[in-house]
Coordinates of C-alpha atoms and ligand atoms in Angstrom, one line a residue:
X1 CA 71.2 -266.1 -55.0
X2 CA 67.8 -266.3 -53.3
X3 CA 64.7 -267.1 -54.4
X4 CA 61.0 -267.1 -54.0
X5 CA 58.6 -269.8 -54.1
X6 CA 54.8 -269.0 -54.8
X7 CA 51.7 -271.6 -55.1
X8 CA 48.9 -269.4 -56.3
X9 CA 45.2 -269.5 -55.4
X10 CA 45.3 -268.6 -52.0
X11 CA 43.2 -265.4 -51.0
X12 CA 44.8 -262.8 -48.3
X13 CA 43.4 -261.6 -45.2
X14 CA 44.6 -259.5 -42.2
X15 CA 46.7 -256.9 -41.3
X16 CA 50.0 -255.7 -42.9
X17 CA 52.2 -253.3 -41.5
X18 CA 53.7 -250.5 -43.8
X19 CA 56.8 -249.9 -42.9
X20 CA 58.9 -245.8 -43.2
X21 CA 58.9 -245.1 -46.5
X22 CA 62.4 -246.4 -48.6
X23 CA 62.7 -242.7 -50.9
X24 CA 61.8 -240.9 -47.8
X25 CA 64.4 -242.5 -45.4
X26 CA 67.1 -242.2 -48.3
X27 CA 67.3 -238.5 -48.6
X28 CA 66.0 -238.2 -44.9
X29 CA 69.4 -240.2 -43.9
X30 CA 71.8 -237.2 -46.2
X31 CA 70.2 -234.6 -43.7
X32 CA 72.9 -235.9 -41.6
X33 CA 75.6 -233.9 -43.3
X34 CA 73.8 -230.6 -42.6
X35 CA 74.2 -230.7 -39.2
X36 CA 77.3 -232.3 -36.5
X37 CA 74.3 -232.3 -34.2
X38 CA 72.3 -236.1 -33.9
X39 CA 69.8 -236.9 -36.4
X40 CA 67.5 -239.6 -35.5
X41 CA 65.0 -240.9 -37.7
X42 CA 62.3 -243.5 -36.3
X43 CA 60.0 -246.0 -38.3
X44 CA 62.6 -246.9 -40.3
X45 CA 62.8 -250.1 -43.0
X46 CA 65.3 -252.2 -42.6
X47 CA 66.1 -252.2 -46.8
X48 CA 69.5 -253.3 -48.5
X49 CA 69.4 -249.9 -49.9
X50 CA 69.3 -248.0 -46.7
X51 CA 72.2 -250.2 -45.5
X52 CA 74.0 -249.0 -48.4
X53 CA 73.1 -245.3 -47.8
X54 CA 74.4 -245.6 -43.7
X55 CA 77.7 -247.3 -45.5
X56 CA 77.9 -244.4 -47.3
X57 CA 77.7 -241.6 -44.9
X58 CA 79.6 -243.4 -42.6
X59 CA 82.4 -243.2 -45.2
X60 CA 81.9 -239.9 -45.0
X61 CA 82.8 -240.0 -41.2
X62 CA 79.3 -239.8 -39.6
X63 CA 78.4 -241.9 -37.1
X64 CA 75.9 -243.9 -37.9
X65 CA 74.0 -246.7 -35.9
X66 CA 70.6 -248.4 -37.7
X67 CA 68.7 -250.5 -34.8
X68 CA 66.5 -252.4 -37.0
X69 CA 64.6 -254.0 -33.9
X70 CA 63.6 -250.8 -32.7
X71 CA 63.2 -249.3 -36.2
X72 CA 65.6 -246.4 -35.4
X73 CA 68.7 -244.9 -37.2
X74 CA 70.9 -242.4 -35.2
X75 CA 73.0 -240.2 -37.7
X76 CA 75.7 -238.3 -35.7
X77 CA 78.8 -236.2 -35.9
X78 CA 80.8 -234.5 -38.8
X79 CA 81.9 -235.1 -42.3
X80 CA 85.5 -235.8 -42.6
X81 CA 85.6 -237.3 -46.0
X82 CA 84.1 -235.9 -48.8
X83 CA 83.8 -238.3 -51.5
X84 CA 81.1 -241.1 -52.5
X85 CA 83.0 -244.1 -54.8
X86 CA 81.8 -245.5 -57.7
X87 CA 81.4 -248.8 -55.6
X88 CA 79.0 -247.2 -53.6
X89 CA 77.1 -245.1 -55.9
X90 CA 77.2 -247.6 -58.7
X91 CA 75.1 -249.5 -56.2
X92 CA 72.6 -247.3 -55.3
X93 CA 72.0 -244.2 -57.3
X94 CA 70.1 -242.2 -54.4
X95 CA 73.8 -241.8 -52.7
X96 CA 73.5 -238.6 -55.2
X97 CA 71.9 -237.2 -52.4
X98 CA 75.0 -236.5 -50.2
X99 CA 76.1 -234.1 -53.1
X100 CA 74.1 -231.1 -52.0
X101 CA 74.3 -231.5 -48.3
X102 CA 77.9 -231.9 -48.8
X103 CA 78.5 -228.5 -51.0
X104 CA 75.8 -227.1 -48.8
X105 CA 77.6 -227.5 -45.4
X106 CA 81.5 -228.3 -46.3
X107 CA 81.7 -226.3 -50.0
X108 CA 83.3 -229.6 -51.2
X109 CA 82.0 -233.2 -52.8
X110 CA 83.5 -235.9 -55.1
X111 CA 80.7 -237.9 -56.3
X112 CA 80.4 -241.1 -58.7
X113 CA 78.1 -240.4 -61.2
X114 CA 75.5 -242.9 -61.1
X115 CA 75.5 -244.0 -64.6
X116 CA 72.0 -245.7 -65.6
X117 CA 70.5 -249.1 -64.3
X118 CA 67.9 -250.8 -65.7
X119 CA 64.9 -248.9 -65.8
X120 CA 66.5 -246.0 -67.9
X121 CA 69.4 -243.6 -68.0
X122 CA 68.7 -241.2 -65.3
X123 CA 70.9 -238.9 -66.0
X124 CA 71.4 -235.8 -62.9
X125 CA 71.6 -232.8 -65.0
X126 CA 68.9 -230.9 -63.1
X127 CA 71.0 -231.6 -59.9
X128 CA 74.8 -230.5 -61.4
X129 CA 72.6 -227.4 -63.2
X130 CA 70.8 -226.3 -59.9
X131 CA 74.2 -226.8 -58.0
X132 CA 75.5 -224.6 -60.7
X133 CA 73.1 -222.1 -60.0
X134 CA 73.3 -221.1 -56.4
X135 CA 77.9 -221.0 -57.3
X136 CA 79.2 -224.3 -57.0
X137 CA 81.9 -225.3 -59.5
X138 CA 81.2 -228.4 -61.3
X139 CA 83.6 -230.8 -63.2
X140 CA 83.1 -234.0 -64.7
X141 CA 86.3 -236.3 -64.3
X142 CA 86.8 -239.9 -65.1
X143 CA 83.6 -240.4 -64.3
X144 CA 83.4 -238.5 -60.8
X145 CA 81.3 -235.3 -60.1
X146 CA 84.3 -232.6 -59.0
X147 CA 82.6 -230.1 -56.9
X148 CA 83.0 -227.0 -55.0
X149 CA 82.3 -223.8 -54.0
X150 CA 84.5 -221.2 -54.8
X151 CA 87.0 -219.6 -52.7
X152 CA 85.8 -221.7 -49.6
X153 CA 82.3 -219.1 -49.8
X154 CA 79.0 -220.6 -49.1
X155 CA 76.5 -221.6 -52.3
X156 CA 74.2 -218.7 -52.9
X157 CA 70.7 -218.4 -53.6
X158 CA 69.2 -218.8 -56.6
X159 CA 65.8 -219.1 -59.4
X160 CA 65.8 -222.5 -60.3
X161 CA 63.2 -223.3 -62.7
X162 CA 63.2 -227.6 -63.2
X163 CA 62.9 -227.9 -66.9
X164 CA 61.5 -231.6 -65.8
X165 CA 59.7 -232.7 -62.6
X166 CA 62.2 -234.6 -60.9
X167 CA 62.3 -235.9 -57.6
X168 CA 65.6 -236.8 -57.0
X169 CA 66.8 -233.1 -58.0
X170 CA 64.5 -231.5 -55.8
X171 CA 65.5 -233.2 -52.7
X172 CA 69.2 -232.1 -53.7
X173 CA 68.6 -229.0 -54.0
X174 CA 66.2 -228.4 -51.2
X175 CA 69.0 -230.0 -49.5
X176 CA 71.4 -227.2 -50.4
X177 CA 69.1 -224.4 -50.3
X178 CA 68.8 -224.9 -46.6
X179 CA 72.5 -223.9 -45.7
X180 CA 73.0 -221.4 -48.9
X181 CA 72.7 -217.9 -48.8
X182 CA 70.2 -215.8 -49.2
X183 CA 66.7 -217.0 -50.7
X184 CA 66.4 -220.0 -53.0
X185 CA 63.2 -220.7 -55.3
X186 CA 62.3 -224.0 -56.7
X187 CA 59.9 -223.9 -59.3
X188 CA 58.2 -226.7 -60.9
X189 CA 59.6 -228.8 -58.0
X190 CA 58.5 -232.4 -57.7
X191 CA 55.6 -233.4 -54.9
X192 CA 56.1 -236.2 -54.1
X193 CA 55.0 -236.7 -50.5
X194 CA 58.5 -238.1 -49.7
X195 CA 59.5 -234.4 -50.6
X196 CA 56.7 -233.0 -48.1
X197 CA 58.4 -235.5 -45.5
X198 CA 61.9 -234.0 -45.8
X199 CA 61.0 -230.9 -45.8
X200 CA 59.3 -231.5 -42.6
X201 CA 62.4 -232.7 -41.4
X202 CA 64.5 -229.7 -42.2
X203 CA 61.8 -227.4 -40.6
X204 CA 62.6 -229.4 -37.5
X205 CA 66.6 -228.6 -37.8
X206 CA 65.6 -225.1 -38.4
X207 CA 65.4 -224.4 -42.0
X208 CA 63.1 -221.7 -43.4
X209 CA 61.0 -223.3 -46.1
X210 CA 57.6 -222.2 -47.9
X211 CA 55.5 -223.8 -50.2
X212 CA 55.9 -227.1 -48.9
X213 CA 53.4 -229.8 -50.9
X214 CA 53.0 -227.6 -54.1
X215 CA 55.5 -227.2 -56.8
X216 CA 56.9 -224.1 -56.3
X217 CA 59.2 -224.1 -52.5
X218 CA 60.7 -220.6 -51.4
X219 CA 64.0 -221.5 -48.9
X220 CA 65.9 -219.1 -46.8
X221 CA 69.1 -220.1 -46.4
X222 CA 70.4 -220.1 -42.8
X223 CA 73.9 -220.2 -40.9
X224 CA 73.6 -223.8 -39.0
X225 CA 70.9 -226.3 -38.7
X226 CA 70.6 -228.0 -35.4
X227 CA 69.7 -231.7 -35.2
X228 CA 66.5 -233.4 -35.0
X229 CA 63.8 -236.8 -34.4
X230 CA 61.8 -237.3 -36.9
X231 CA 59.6 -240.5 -37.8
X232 CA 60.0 -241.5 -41.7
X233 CA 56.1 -241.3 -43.7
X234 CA 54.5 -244.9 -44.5
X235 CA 56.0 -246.4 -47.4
X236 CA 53.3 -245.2 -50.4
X237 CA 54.4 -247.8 -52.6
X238 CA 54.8 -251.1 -50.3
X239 CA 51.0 -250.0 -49.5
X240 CA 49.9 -250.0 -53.2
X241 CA 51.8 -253.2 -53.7
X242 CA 50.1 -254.9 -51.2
X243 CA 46.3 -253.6 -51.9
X244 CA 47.1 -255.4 -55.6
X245 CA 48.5 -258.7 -53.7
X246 CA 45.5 -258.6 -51.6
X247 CA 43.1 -257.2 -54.7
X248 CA 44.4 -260.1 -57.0
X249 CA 43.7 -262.9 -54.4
X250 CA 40.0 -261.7 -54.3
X251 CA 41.3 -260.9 -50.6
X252 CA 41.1 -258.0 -48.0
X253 CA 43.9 -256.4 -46.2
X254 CA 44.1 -254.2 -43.5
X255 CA 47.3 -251.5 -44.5
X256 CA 48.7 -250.7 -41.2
X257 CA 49.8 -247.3 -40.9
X258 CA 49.1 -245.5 -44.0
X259 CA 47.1 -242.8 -45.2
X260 CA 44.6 -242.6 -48.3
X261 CA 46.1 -239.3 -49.5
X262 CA 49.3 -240.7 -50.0
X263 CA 48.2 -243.0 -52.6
X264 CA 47.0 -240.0 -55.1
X265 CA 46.0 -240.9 -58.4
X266 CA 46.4 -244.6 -57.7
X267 CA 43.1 -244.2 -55.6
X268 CA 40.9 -243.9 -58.2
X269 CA 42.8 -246.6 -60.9
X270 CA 42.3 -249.1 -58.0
X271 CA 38.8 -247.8 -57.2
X272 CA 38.0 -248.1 -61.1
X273 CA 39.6 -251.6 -61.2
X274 CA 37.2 -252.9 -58.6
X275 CA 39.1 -252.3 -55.5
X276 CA 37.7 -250.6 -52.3
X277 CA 40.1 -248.3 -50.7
X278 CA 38.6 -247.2 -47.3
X279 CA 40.3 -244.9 -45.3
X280 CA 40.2 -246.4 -41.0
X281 CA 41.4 -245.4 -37.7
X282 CA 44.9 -247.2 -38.0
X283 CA 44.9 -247.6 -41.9
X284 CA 43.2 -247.9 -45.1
X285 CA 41.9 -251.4 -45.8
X286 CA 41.5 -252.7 -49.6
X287 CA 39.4 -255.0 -50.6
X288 CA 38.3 -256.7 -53.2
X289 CA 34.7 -255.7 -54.3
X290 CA 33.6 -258.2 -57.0
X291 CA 35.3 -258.9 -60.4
X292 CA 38.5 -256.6 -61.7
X293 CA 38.4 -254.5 -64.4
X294 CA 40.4 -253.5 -66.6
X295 CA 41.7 -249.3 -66.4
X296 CA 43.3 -247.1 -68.4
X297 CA 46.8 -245.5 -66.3
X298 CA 49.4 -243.0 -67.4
X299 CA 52.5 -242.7 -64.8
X300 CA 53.0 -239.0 -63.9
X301 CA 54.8 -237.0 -61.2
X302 CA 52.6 -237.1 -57.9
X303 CA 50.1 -236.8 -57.6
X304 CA 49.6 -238.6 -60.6
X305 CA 49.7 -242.8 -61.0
X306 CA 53.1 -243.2 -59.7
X307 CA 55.7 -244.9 -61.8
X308 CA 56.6 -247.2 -58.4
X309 CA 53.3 -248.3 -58.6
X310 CA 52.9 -249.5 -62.8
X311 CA 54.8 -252.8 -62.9
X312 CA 52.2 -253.6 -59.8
X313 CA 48.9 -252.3 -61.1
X314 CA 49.8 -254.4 -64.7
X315 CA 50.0 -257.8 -63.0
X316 CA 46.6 -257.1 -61.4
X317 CA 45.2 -256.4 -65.3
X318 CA 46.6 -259.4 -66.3
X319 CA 43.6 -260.7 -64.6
X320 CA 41.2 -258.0 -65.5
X321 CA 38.0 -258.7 -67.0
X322 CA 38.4 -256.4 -70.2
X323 CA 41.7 -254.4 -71.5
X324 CA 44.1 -251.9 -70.0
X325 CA 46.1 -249.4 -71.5
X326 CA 49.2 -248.7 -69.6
X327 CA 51.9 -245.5 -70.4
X328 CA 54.9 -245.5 -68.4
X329 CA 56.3 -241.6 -69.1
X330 CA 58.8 -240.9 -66.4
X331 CA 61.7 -243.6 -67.3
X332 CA 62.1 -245.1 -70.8
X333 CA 62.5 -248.9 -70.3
X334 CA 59.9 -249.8 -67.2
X335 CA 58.4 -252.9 -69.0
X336 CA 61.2 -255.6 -68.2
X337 CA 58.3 -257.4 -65.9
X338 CA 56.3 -257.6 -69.3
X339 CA 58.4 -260.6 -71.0
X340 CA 58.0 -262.4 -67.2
X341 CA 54.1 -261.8 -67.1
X342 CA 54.1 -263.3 -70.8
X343 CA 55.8 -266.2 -69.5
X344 CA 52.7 -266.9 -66.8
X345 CA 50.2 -266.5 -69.5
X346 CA 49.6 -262.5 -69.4
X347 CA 48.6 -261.0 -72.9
X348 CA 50.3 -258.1 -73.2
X349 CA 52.0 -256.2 -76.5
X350 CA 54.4 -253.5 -75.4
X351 CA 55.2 -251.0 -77.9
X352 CA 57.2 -248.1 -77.1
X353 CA 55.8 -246.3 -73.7
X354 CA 52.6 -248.2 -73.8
X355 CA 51.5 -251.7 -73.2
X356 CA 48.1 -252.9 -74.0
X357 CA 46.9 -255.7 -71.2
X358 CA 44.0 -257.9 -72.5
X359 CA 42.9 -259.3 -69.1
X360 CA 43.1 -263.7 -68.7
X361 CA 41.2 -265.9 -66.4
X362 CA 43.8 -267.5 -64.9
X363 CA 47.7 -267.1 -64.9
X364 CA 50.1 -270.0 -65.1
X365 CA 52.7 -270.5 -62.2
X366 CA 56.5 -270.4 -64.1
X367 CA 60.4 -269.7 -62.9
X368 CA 60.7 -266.4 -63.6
X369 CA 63.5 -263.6 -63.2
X370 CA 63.7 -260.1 -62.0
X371 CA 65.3 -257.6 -63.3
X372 CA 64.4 -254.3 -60.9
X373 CA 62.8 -253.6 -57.9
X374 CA 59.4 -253.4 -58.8
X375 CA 59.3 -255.3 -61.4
X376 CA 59.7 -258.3 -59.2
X377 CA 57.1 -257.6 -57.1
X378 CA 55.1 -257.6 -59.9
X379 CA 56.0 -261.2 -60.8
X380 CA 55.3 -262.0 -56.9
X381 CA 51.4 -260.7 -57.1
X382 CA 51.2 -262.6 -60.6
X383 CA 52.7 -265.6 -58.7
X384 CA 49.8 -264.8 -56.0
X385 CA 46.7 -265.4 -58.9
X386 CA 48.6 -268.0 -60.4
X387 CA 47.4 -271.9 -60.9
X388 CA 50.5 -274.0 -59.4
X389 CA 54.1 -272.6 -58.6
X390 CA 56.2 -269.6 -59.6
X391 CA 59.2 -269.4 -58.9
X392 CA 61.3 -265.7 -59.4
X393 CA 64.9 -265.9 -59.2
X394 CA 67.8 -263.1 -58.7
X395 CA 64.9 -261.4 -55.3
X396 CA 68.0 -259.0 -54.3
X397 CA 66.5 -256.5 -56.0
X398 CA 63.4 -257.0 -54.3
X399 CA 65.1 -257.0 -51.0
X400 CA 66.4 -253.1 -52.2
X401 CA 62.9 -251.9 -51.4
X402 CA 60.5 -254.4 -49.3
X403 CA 61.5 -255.9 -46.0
X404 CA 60.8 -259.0 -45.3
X405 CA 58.2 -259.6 -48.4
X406 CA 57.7 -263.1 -48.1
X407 CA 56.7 -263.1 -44.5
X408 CA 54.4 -260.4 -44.8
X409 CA 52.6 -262.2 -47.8
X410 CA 52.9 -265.7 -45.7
X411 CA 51.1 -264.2 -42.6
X412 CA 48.1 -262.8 -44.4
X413 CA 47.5 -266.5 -45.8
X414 CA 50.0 -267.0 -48.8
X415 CA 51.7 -269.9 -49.7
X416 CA 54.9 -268.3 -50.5
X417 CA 58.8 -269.0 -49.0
X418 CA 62.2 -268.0 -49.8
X419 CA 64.8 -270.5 -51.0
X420 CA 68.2 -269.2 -49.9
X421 CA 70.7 -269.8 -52.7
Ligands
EPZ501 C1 63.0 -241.2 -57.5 O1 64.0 -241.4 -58.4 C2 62.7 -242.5 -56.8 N1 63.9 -243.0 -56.1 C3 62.3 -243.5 -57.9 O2 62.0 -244.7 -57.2 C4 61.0 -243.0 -58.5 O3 60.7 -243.9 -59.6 C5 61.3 -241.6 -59.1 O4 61.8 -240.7 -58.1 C6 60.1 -241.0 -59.8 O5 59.1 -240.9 -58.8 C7 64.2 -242.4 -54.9 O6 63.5 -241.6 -54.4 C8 65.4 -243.0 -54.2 P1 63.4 -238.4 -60.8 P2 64.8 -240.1 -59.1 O7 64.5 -237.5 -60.6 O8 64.8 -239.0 -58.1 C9 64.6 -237.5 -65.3 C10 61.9 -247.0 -56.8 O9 61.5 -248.0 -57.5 N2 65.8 -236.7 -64.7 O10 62.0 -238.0 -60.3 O11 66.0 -240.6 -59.7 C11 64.7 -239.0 -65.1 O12 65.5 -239.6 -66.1 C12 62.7 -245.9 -57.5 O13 61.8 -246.9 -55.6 C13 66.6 -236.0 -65.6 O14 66.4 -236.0 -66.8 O15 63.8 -239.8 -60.2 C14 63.3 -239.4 -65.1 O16 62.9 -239.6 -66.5 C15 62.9 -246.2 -59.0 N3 67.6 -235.3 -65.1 C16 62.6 -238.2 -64.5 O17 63.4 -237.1 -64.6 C17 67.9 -235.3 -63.7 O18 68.8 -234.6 -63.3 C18 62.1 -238.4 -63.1 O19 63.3 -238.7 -62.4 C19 67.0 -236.0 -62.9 C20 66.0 -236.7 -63.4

């Protein structure tokens, strides 16, 4: 297994390029079932996870082509093959996605159920009960989602009122709500801009969709959808990890390609912790001002302090001058990076939701071990500050979300290189 070697101390300056968005490109990629016509979607990441998803819908019997040189993924053809295995799906729990597409456009799906992975259960409820709602018929078998809809009909419009915010479930079901018929209503629908994106998208195939950005999106169902280009948003959380790599260094960092807005609540924790955010012609660019300080962050749906972003915006408050309350809310067991951070000298005492971060002068470069996505990139921006080496082992699941990590970091002035394993 690969690993990453980091010797701390350097500061970071230049440009980075953000690359399409990974949980916009996911469900962005399922639109491919709606239509037999070609989707093509362009500033896309070349991410373990999408490689999964093409797998996936290729299974399915699209065709699918991903030119990672030119950034571009072709999606083409129809569905012959309705089900996504538990190989798959176990994998990566986004192939949920191809559920409501599926039922939306062939009335038929046999999907794994995810089961959990490390940052909490996730359980899809809100997607089976939404499904539910606009007539699909819904059976759980040796651990397999059985759907359909009845009598080979089309799903049906319907009220659905999310009982959580969850992002995941409205994708789904803005998925499904495209092809259904009659008029569907999400309410309490997540916002995350990755939702805004695909939505975006489906306008461009020919969907009927209101409300898009706010939490409450009115669909009218239509017969077909016809096929589409569409470039994939900057990826909101590769940005934030970067403006705390750079932040952390005491550096400055030019974030090619993304927008302030997409950052939401996370502007103002970073602006309070002592990092300028400034909005420029072909990016934002974060720098550091003068000392950090410690800030107070609760996650929350967007456009609150994203969850992607709390394993990140910790390893910077290790640092902090001054304490930091941090309150993970949307999964139940999002502090795995805290035991690692320990390990490099971090004071931090996690208790239940919330970890208090009493800031350090200096962290201590260890071999340390990731356990999810972003909890290893947390370990890599401690690794950044650190005095001498880190090492983190098992950087798969980095390599899920963030392309090419290493190189990025190296070319803005780190001293930081992968050891294939
Ligand atoms: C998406 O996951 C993202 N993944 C996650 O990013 C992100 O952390 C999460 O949204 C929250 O923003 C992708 O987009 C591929 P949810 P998702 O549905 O859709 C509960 C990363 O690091 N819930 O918004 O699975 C759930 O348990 C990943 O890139 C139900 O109870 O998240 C959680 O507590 C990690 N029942 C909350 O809602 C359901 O049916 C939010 O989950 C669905 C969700």
């Amino acid at each position: 297994m690969d690993r990453i070697r980091i010797r701390g101390g350097r500061r970071l300056e230049g440009r980075i390029a953000i690359g399409g968005a990974k949980n916009a490109a996911l469900p962005l990629m399922a639109t491919g079932l709606l239509t037999h016509e070609a989707v093509v979607l362009t500033n896309a990441p070349a991410l373990s996870d999408i490689a999964t998803m093409g797998g996936l819908l290729a299974q399915h019997g699209l065709r699918v082509e991903h030119d990672t040189a030119s950034r571009r993924i072709s999606l083409d053809g129809a569905a012959t093959d309705f089900e996504a295995p538990y190989d798959l799906v176990r994998k990566m729990r986004a192939s949920v996605l191809v559920l409501g597409p599926l039922l939306a456009r062939y009335g038929q799906a046999r999907v794994s159920l995810p089961g959990g992975c490390a940052i909490g259960t996730r359980p899809v409820d809100l997607h089976l009960k939404g499904l539910e709602q606009m007539g699909a018929v819904i059976e759980l078998d040796a651990g397999y989602i059985n759907a359909r809809v009845p009598d080979g009909g089309r799903l049906k419009g319907a009220r659905i009122l999310f009982t959580q915010v969850a992002a995941g479930a409205t994708e789904n079901l803005l998925m499904a709500a495209t092809l259904a018929e009659g008029t569907t209503e999400l309410v309490n629908a997540a916002r995350e801009p990755e939702i805004s994106d695909l939505a975006h998208c489906l306008l461009s195939m020919g969907a009927r969709i209101e409300g898009i950005g706010t939490d409450r999106l009115v669909i009218e169902g239509v017969d077909s959808l016809h096929g589409t280009a569409h470039p994939i948003l900057p990826d909101r959380i590769e940005a934030g990890t970067f403006a705390c790599a750079g932040a952390i260094t005491g550096g400055e960092l030019l974030l090619e390609g993304m927008r302030l807005d997409l950052f939401g609540a996370c502007t103002r924790s970073l602006r309070e912790a002592g990092v300028e955010l400034l909005e420029e012609a072909d990016g934002v660019r974060a720098r550091r001002l003068n000392g950090l300080h410690g800030v107070d962050v609760m996650t929350e749906p967007f456009p609150g302090f994203a969850t992607d972003m709390q394993a990140q915006f910790m390893a910077l408050m290790a640092v902090a001058e001054g304490a930091s309350m941090i309150t993970e809310t949307i999964f139940e067991n999002r502090f795995m990076h805290v035991p690692e951070l320990t390990r490099m000298g971090a004071r931090i005492n996690a208790h239940g939701s919330s970890a208090i971060v009493r800031g350090v002068g200096k962290l201590s470069g260890a071999p340390v071990m990731a356990t999810d996505l972003r909890a290893s990139v947390s370990l890599i921006i401690a690794g950044l500050a650190a005095e001498g080496e880190t090492v983190v082992n098992r950087v798969y699941h980095l390599d899920r979300g963030y392309e090419r990590v290493e190189q990025k970091l190296a070319a803005a002035g780190a001293d930081i290189e992968r050891i294939a394993g």
